[in-house]
Short mmCIF file of C-alpha atoms in Angstrom, two decimals:
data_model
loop_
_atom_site.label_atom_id
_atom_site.label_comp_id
_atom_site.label_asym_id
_atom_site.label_seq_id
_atom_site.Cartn_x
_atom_site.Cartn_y
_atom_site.Cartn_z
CA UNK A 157 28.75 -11.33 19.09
CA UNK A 158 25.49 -8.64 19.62
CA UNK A 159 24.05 -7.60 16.30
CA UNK A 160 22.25 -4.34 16.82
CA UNK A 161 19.31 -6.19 14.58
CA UNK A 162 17.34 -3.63 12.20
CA UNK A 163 14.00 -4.64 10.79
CA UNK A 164 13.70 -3.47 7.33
CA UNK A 165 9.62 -4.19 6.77
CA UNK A 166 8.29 -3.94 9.85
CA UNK A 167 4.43 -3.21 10.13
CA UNK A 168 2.08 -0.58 11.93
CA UNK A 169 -1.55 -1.03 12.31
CA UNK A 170 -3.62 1.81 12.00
CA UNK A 171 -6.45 1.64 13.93
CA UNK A 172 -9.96 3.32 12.87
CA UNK A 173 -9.99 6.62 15.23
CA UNK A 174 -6.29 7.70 13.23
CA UNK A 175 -8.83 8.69 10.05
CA UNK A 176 -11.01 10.61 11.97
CA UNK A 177 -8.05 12.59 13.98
CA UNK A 178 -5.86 13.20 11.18
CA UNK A 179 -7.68 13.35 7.99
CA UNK A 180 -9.98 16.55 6.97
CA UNK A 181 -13.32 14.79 6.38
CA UNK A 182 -13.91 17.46 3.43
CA UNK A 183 -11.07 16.37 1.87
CA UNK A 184 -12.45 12.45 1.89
CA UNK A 185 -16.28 12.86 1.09
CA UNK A 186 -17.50 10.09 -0.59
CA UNK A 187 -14.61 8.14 0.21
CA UNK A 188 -14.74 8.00 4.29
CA UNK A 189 -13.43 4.94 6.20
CA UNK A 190 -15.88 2.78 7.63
CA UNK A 191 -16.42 -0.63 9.52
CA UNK A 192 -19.25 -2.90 9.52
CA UNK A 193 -18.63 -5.82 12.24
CA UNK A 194 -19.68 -9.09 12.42
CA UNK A 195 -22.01 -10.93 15.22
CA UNK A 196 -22.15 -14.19 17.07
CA UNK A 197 -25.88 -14.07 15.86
CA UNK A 198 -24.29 -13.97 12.19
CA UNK A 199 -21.54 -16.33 12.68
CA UNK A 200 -24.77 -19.30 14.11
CA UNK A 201 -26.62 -18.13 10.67
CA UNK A 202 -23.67 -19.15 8.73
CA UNK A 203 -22.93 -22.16 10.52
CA UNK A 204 -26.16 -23.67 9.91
CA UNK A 205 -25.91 -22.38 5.99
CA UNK A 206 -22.16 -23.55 5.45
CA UNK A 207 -21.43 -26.14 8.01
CA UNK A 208 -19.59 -25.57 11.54
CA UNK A 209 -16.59 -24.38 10.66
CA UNK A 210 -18.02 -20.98 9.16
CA UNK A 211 -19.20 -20.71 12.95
CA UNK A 212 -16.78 -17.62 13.72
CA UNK A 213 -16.96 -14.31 14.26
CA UNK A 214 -15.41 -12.44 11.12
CA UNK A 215 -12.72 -9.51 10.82
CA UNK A 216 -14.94 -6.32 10.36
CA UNK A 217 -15.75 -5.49 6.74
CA UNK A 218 -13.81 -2.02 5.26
CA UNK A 219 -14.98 0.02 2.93
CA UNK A 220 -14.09 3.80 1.54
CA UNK A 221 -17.16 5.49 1.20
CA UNK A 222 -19.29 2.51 -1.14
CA UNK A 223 -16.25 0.91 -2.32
CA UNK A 224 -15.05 -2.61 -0.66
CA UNK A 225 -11.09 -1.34 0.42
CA UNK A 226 -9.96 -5.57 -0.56
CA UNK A 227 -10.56 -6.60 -4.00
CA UNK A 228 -11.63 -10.48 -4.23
CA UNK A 229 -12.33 -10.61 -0.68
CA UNK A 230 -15.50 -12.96 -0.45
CA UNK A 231 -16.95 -14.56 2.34
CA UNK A 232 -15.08 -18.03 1.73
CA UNK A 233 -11.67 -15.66 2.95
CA UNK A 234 -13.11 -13.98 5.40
CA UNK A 235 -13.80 -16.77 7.09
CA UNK A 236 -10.43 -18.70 6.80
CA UNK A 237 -8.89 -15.23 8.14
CA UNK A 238 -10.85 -15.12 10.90
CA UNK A 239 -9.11 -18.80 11.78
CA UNK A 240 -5.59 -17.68 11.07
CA UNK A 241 -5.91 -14.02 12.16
CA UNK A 242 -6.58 -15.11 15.75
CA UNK A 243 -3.04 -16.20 16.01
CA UNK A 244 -1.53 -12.58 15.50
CA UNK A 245 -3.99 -10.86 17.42
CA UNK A 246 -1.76 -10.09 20.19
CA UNK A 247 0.96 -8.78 18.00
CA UNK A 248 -1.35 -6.83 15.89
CA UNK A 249 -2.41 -5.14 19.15
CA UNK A 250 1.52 -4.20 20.12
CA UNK A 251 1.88 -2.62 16.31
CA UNK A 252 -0.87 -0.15 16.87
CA UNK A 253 1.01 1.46 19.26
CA UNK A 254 4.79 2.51 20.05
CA UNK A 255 5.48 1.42 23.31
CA UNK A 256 4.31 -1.56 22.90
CA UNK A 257 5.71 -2.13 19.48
CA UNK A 258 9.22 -1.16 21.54
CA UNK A 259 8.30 -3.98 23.76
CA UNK A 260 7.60 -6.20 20.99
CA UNK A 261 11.02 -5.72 19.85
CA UNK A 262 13.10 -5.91 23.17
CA UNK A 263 11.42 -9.16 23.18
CA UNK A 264 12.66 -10.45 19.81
CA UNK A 265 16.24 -8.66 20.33
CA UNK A 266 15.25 -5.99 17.14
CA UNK A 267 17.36 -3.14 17.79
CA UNK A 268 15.83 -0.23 15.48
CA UNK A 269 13.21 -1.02 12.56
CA UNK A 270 11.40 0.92 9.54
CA UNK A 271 7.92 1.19 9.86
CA UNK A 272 5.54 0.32 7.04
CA UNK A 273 1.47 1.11 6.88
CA UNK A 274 -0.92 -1.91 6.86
CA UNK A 275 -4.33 -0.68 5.80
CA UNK A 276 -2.95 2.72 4.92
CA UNK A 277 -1.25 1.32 1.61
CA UNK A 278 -4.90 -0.26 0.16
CA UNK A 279 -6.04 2.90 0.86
CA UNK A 280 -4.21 5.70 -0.90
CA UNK A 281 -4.19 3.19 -3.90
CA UNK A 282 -7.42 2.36 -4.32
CA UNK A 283 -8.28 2.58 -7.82
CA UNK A 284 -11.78 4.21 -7.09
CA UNK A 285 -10.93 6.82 -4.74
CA UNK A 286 -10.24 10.11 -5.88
CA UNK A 287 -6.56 11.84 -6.23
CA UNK A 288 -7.62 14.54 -3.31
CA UNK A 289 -8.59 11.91 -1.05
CA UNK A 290 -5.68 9.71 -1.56
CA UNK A 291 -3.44 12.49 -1.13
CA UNK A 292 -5.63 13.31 2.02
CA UNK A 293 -4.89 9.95 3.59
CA UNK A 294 -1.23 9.91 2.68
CA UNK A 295 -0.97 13.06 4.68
CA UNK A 296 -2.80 11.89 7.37
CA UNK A 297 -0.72 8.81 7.76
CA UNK A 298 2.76 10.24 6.95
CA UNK A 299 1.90 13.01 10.56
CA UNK A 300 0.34 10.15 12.68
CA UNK A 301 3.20 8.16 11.59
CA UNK A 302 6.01 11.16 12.46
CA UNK A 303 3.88 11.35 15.95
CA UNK A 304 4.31 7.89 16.50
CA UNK A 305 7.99 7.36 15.61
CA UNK A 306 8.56 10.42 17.93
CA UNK A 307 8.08 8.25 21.18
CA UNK A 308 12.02 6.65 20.22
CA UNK A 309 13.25 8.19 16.81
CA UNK A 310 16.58 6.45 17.45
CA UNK A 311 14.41 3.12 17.14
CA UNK A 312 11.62 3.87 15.29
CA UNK A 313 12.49 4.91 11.76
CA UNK A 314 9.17 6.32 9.35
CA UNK A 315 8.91 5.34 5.89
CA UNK A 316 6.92 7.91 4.26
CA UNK A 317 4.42 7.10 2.35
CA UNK A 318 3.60 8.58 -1.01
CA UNK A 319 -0.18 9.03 -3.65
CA UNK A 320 0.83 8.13 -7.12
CA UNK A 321 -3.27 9.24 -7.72
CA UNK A 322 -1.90 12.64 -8.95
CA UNK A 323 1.79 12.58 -10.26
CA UNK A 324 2.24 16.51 -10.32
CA UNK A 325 1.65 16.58 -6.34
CA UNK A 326 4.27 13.82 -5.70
CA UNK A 327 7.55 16.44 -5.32
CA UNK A 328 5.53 18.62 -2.68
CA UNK A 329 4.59 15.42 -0.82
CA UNK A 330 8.08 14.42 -1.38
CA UNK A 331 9.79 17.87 0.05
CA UNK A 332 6.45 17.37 2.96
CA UNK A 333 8.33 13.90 4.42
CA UNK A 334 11.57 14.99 3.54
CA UNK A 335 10.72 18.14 6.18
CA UNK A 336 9.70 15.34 9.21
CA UNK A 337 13.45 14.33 8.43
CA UNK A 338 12.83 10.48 6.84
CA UNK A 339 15.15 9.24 4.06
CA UNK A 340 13.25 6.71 2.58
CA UNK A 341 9.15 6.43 1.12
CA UNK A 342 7.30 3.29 0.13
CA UNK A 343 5.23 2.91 -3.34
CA UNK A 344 3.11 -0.07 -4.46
CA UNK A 345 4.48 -1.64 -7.57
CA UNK A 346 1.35 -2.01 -9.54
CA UNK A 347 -0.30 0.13 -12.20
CA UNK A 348 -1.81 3.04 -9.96
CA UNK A 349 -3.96 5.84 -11.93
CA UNK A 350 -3.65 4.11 -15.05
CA UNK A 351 0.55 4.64 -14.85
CA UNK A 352 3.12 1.91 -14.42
CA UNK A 353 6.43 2.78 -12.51
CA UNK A 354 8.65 3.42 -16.09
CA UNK A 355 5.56 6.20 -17.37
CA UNK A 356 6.92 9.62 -18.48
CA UNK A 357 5.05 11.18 -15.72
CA UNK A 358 7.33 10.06 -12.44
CA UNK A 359 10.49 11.48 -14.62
CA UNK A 360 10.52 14.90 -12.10
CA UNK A 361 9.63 12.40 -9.24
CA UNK A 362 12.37 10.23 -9.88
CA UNK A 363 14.93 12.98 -10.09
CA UNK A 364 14.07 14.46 -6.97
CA UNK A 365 13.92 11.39 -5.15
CA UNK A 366 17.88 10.99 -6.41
CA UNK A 367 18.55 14.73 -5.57
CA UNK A 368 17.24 14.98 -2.42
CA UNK A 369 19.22 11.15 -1.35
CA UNK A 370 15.26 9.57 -0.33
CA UNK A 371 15.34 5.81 -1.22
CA UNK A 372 12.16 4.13 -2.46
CA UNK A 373 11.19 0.63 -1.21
CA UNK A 374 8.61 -0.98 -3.47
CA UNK A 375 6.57 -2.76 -1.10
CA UNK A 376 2.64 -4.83 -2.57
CA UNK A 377 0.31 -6.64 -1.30
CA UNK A 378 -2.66 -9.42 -2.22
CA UNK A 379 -5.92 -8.53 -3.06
CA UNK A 380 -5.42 -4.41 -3.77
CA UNK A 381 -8.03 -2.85 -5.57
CA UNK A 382 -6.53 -2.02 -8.72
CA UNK A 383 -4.64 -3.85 -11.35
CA UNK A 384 -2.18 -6.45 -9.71
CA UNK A 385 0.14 -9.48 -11.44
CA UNK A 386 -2.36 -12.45 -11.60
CA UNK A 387 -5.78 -10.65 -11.27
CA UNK A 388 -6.67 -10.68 -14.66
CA UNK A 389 -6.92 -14.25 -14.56
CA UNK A 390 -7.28 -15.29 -10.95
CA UNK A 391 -10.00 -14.51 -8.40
CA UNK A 392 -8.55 -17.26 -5.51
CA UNK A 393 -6.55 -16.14 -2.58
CA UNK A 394 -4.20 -18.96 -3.34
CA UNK A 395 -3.32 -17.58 -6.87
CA UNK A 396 -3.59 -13.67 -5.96
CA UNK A 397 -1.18 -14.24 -2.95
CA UNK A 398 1.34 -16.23 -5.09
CA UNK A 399 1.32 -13.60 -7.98
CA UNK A 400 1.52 -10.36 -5.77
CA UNK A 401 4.14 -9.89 -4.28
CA UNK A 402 6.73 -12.03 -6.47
CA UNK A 403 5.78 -11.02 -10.17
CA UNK A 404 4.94 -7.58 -9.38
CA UNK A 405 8.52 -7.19 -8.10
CA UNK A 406 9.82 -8.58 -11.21
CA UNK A 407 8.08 -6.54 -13.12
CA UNK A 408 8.64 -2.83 -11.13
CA UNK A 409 12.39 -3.48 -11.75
CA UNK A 410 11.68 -4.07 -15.48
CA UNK A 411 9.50 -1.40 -15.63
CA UNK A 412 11.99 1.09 -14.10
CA UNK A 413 15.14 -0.62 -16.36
CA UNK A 414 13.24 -0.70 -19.32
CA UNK A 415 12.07 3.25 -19.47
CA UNK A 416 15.79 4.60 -18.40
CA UNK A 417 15.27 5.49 -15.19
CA UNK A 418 17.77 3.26 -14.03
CA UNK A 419 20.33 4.70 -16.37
CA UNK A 420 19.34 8.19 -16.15
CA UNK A 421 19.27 8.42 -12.07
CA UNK A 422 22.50 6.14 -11.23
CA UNK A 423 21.95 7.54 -7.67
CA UNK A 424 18.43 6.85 -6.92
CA UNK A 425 17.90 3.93 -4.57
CA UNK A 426 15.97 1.29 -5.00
CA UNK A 427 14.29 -1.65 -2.31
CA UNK A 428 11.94 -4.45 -3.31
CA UNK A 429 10.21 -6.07 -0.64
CA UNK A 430 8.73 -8.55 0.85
CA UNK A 431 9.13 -11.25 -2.06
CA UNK A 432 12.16 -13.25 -0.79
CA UNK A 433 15.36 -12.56 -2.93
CA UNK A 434 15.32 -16.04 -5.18
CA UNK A 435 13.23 -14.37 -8.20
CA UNK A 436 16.47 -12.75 -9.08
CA UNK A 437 18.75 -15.15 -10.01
CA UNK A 438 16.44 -16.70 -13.23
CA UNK A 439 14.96 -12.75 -13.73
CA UNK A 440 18.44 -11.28 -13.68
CA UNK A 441 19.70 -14.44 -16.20
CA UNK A 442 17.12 -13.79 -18.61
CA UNK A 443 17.21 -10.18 -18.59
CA UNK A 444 21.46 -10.16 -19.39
CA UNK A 445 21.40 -13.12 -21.76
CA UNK A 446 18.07 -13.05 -23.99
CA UNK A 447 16.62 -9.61 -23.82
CA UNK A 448 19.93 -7.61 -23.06
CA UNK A 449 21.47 -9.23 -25.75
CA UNK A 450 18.45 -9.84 -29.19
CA UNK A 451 18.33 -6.47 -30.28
CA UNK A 452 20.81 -4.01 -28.53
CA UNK A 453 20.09 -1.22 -31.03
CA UNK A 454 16.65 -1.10 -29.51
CA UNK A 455 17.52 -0.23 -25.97
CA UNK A 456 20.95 1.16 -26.53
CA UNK A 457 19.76 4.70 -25.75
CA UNK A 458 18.25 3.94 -21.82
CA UNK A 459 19.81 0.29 -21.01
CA UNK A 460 23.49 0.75 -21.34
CA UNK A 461 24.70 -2.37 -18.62
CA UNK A 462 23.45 -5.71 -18.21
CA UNK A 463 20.43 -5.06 -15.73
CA UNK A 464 22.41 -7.04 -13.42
CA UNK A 465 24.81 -4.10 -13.69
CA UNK A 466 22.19 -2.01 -13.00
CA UNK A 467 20.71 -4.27 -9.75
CA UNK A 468 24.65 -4.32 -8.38
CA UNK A 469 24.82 -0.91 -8.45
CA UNK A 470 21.67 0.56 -7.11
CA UNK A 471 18.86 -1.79 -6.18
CA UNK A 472 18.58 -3.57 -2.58
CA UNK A 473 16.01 -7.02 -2.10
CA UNK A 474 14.53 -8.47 1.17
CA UNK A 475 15.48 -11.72 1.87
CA UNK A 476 13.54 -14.24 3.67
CA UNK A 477 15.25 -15.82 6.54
CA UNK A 478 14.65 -19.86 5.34
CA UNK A 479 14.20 -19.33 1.41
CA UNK A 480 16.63 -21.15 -0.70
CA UNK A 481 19.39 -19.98 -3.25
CA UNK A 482 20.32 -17.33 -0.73
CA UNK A 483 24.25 -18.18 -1.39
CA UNK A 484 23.27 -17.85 -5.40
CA UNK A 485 22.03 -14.84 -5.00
CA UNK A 486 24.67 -13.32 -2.84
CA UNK A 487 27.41 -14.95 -5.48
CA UNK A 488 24.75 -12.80 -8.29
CA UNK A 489 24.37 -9.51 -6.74
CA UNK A 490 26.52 -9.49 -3.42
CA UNK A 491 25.42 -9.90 0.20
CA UNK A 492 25.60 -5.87 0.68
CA UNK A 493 22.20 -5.91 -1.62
CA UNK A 494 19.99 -7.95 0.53
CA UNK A 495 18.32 -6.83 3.31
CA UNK A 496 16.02 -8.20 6.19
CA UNK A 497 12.59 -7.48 7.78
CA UNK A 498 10.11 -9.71 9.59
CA UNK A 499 6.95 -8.28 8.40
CA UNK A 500 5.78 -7.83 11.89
CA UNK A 501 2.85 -7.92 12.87
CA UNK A 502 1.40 -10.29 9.79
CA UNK A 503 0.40 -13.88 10.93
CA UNK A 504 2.18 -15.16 7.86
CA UNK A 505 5.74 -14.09 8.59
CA UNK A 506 5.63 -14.59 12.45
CA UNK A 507 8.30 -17.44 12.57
CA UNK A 508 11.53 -15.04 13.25
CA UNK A 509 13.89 -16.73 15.76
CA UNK A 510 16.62 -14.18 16.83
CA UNK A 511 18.22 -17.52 18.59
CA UNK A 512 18.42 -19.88 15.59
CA UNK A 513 19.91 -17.05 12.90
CA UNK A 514 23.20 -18.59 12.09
CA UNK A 515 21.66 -22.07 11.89
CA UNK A 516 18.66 -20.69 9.61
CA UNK A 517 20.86 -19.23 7.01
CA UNK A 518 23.96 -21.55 7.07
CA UNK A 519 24.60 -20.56 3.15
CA UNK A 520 25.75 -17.20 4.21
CA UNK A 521 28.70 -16.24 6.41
CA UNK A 522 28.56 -15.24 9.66
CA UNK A 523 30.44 -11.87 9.06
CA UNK A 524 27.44 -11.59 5.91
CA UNK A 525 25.02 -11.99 8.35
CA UNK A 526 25.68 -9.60 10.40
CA UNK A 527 25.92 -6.84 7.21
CA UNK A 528 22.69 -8.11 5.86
CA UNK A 529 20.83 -7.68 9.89
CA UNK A 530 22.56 -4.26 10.90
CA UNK A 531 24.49 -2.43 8.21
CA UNK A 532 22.84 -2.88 4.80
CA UNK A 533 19.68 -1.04 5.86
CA UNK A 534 21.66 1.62 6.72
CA UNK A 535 23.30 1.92 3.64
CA UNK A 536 19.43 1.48 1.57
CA UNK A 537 17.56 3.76 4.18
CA UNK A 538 20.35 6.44 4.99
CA UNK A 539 20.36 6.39 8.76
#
């Protein structure tokens, strides 16, 4: 049987001329994009500070304006991804541009995808750069995004992406990406302007995202420049990467159960990506049986379900392909709630085998599978 395969986090990669076609550079002063690349004559000087293996040439340095774009991002990093970047390079290349991203697909037998930014998401969210330049970059991304889904719209499906810098302009860019005709944006999880996902000020936001049908996929990252699970405590790329991506998933659902929004928008849809699907099963469990149920006359009047309840109903999770639990998970929430995406083009997620998917995932049924790879994201995204 063909499954008509459809990525649900698949990467671009912006490459540095898209800031300086697409973004006003009034709009960004102070905060302008910029490179600084490494030499061979640089990568000797290490090697004879550090040893040999600091002899390589490293990923250029980005900054907006006087601000580093990667928080934590020290030379010891820099040089380990410069040994493990090498092995993506290739792919990186195809996801800067469609027809070769098409290719990239026909190769690996992905039917349609939903594109995601790469640098575009540190960005916007940046905790130093201002709301107008955020909102400047969003803008910029969102048309040279619509531009390059354009090339095969059929195949190539835009996520929009929105600026939390300034929550009274998040409706216009809202109505702005519901105009190029996508159904779904992507948000970082984190605090972002000094608001977490549940503050007062998304309320508008959040019902316009449910009246207007656009699902939001909750999508982080390592090493952001603003306040992220783990770096109050952790300055290693071990312990940053760990914390990311899993805990701040855990805690955007909380964050979104535990103001209401859940309760008051029973239409708004919700994705969480790119942490596997396993957190759920203990987060769910505790959240039903020992903080649903202590003191009910506390949250009576916003969490009315078991935030399971809530999940079932409205909320969709990535899965990753060898994690384990999957057949928990599906017996907690249901196999229509998970989705899949490769994370294409990052050299940490670049062991998809479109040959070997029924072996990978034995825990879930064949006739799952093939919900969970071609009809589940069009359920989440609305195609």
């Amino acid at each position: 049987m063909t499954i008509l395969i459809h990525d649900a986090d698949r990467h671009v990669i912006e490459t540095p001329d898209i800031w300086q076609d697409y973004v006003d550079p009034a709009e960004i002063k102070g905060f302008e994009y910029n490179l600084t690349y490494d030499t061979q004559h640089k990568a000797e000087q290490r090697a004879l500070r550090l040893g040999q293996s600091a002899r390589v040439v490293l990923p250029p340095t980005l900054k907006l304006g006087e601000y580093p774009l990667l928080n934590c991002w020290n030379e010891d990093i820099q040089i380990e991804s410069a040994k493990v970047f090498h092995k993506s390079i290739d792919k990186r290349k195809r996801a800067a541009a469609p027809n070769t991203m098409l290719q990239d697909m026909d190769d690996t037998h992905i039917h349609s995808a939903s594109l995601f930014p790469n640098v575009a998401s540190y960005i916007i969210n940046h905790q130093s750069i201002s709301h107008q330049a955020s909102i400047a970059y969003a803008r910029g991304y969102n048309t040279w995004l619509y531009e390059y889904c354009s090339h095969n719209p059929a195949r190539l499906k835009g996520v929009g992406l929105i600026s939390r810098h300034d929550p009274s302009s998040m409706i216009s860019q809202l109505e702005a990406i519901e105009k190029m005709g996508w159904t779904s944006i992507t948000m970082r999880p984190e605090i972002i302007a000094g608001h977490h996902l549940g503050s007062s000020v998304y309320n508008e936001f959040w019902q316009a995202c449910e009246e207007k049908g656009i699902s939001i996929a909750f999508h982080g990252g390592s090493n952001l420049q603003a306040p992220t699970a783990g770096t109050e405590r952790y300055t290693s790329r071990f312990a940053l990467h760990a914390c990311s991506h899993f805990h701040e998933m855990q805690l955007a659902f909380l964050s979104l159960l535990d103001a209401g929004v859940l309760e008051r928008h029973p239409k708004l849809k919700l994705g969480f990506f790119e942490a596997g699907a396993s957190w759920l099963l203990s987060w769910l469990w505790r959240l039903d049986n020992i903080c649903y149920t202590e003191f009910p006359g506390l949250i009576n009047n916003r969490i009315k379900m078991r935030p399971s309840e809530y999940f079932k109903r409205q909320c969709w999770v990535t899965i990753e392909m060898d994690e384990p639990c999957l057949a928990q998970v599906i017996e907690t929430i249901g196999h229509d709630r998970l989705l899949f995406g490769t994370d294409f083009p990052h050299p940490d997620h670049l062991h998809f085998d479109y040959t070997n998917l029924e072996t990978q995932n034995a825990d879930i049924k064949p006739a799952e599978l093939v919900d969970i790879l071609q009809h589940n994201p069009k359920q989440f995204f609305g195609y």
